[in-house]
CSV table of C-alpha atoms in Angstrom, one decimal:
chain,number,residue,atom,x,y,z
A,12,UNK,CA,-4.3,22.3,-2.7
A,13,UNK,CA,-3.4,18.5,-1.3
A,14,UNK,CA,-4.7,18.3,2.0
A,15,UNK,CA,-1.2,17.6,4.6
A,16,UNK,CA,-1.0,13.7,5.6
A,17,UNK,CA,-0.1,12.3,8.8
A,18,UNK,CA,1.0,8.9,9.4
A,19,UNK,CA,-1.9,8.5,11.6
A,20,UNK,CA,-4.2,9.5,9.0
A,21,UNK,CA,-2.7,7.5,6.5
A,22,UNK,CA,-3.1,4.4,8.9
A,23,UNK,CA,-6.5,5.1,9.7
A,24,UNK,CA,-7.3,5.3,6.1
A,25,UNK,CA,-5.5,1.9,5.6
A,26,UNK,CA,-7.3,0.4,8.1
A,27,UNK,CA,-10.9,1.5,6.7
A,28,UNK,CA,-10.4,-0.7,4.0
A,29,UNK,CA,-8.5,-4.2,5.1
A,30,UNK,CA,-10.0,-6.7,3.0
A,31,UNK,CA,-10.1,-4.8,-0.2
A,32,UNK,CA,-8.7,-5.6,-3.3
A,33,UNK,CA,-5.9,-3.2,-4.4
A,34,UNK,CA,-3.4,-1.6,-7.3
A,35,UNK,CA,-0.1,-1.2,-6.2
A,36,UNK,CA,2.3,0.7,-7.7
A,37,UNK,CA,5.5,0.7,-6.2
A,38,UNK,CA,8.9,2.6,-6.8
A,39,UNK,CA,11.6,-0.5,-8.1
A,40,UNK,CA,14.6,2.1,-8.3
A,41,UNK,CA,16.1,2.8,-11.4
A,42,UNK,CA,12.8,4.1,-13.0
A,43,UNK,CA,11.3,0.9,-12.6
A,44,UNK,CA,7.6,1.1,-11.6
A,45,UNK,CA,5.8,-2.2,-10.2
A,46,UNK,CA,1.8,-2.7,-10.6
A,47,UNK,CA,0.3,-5.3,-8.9
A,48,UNK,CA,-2.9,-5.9,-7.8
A,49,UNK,CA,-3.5,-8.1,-4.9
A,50,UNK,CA,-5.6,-7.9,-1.5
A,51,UNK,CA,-5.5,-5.8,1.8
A,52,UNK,CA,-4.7,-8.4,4.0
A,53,UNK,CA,-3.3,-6.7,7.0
A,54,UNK,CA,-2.7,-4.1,9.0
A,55,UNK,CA,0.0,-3.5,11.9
A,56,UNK,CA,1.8,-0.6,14.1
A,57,UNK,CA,4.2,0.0,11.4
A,58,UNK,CA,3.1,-1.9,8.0
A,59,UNK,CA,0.3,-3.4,6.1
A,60,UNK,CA,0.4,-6.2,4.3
A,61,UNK,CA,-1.0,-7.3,0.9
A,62,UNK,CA,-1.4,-10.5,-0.6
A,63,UNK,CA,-0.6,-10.3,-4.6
A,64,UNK,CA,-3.4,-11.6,-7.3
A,65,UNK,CA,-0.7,-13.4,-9.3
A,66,UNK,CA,0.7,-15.7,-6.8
A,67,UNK,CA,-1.3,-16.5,-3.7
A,68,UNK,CA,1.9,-17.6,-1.8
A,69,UNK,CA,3.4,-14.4,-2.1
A,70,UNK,CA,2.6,-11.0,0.3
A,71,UNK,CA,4.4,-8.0,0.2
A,72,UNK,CA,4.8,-5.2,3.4
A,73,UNK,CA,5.4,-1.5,2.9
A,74,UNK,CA,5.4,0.9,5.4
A,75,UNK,CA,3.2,4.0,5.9
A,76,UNK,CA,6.4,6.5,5.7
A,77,UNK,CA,6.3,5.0,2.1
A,78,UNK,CA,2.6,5.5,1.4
A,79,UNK,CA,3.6,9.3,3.0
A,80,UNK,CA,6.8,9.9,0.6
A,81,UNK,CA,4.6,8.2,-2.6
A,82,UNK,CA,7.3,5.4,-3.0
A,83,UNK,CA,4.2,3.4,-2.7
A,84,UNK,CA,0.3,4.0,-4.2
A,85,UNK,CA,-2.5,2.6,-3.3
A,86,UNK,CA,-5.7,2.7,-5.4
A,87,UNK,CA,-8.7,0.7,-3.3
A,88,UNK,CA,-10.5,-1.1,-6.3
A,89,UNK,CA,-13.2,-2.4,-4.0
C-alpha cells in the first residue's frame, strides 16, 4: 500500500535533494508526456525550480500539488 503524501512531505523531500540532477516527466495534455532531465536548482514556498540539461538558458517551475496529483515525476538520478 502507497504510503499518503502531504505537501509538506513532498517539500521536505524536495528540499533533501536541491542540487541533484533529475528526470522529469511531465503531463503535456493530450497524451503527450515530456522527459527531461535537468538540475534541482531551487526550492520555494510553493514551487521548485529545475534547470533543463538541453538548454542551460531555460528552467522550468512546477508546483508540489503537481508532484501530489502525478502530473509531474521526479526521479533523483544523483
Amino acid at each position: 500500500m502507497e504510503r499518503i503524501r502531504t505537501l509538506a512531505s513532498i517539500k521536505r523531500d524536495i528540499e533533501n535533494h536541491v542540487g541533484e540532477k533529475v528526470t522529469l516527466k511531465a503531463n503535456g495534455g493530450r497524451r503527450r508526456i515530456l522527459v527531461n532531465k535537468g538540475v534541482l536548482e531551487s526550492v520555494y514556498p510553493s514551487i521548485f525550480v529545475v534547470r533543463l540539461e538541453a538548454d542551460t538558458q531555460r528552467t522550468v517551475t512546477y508546483s508540489y500539488s503537481d508532484v501530489l496529483t502525478k502530473t509531474v515525476q521526479l526521479v533523483f538520478v544523483g
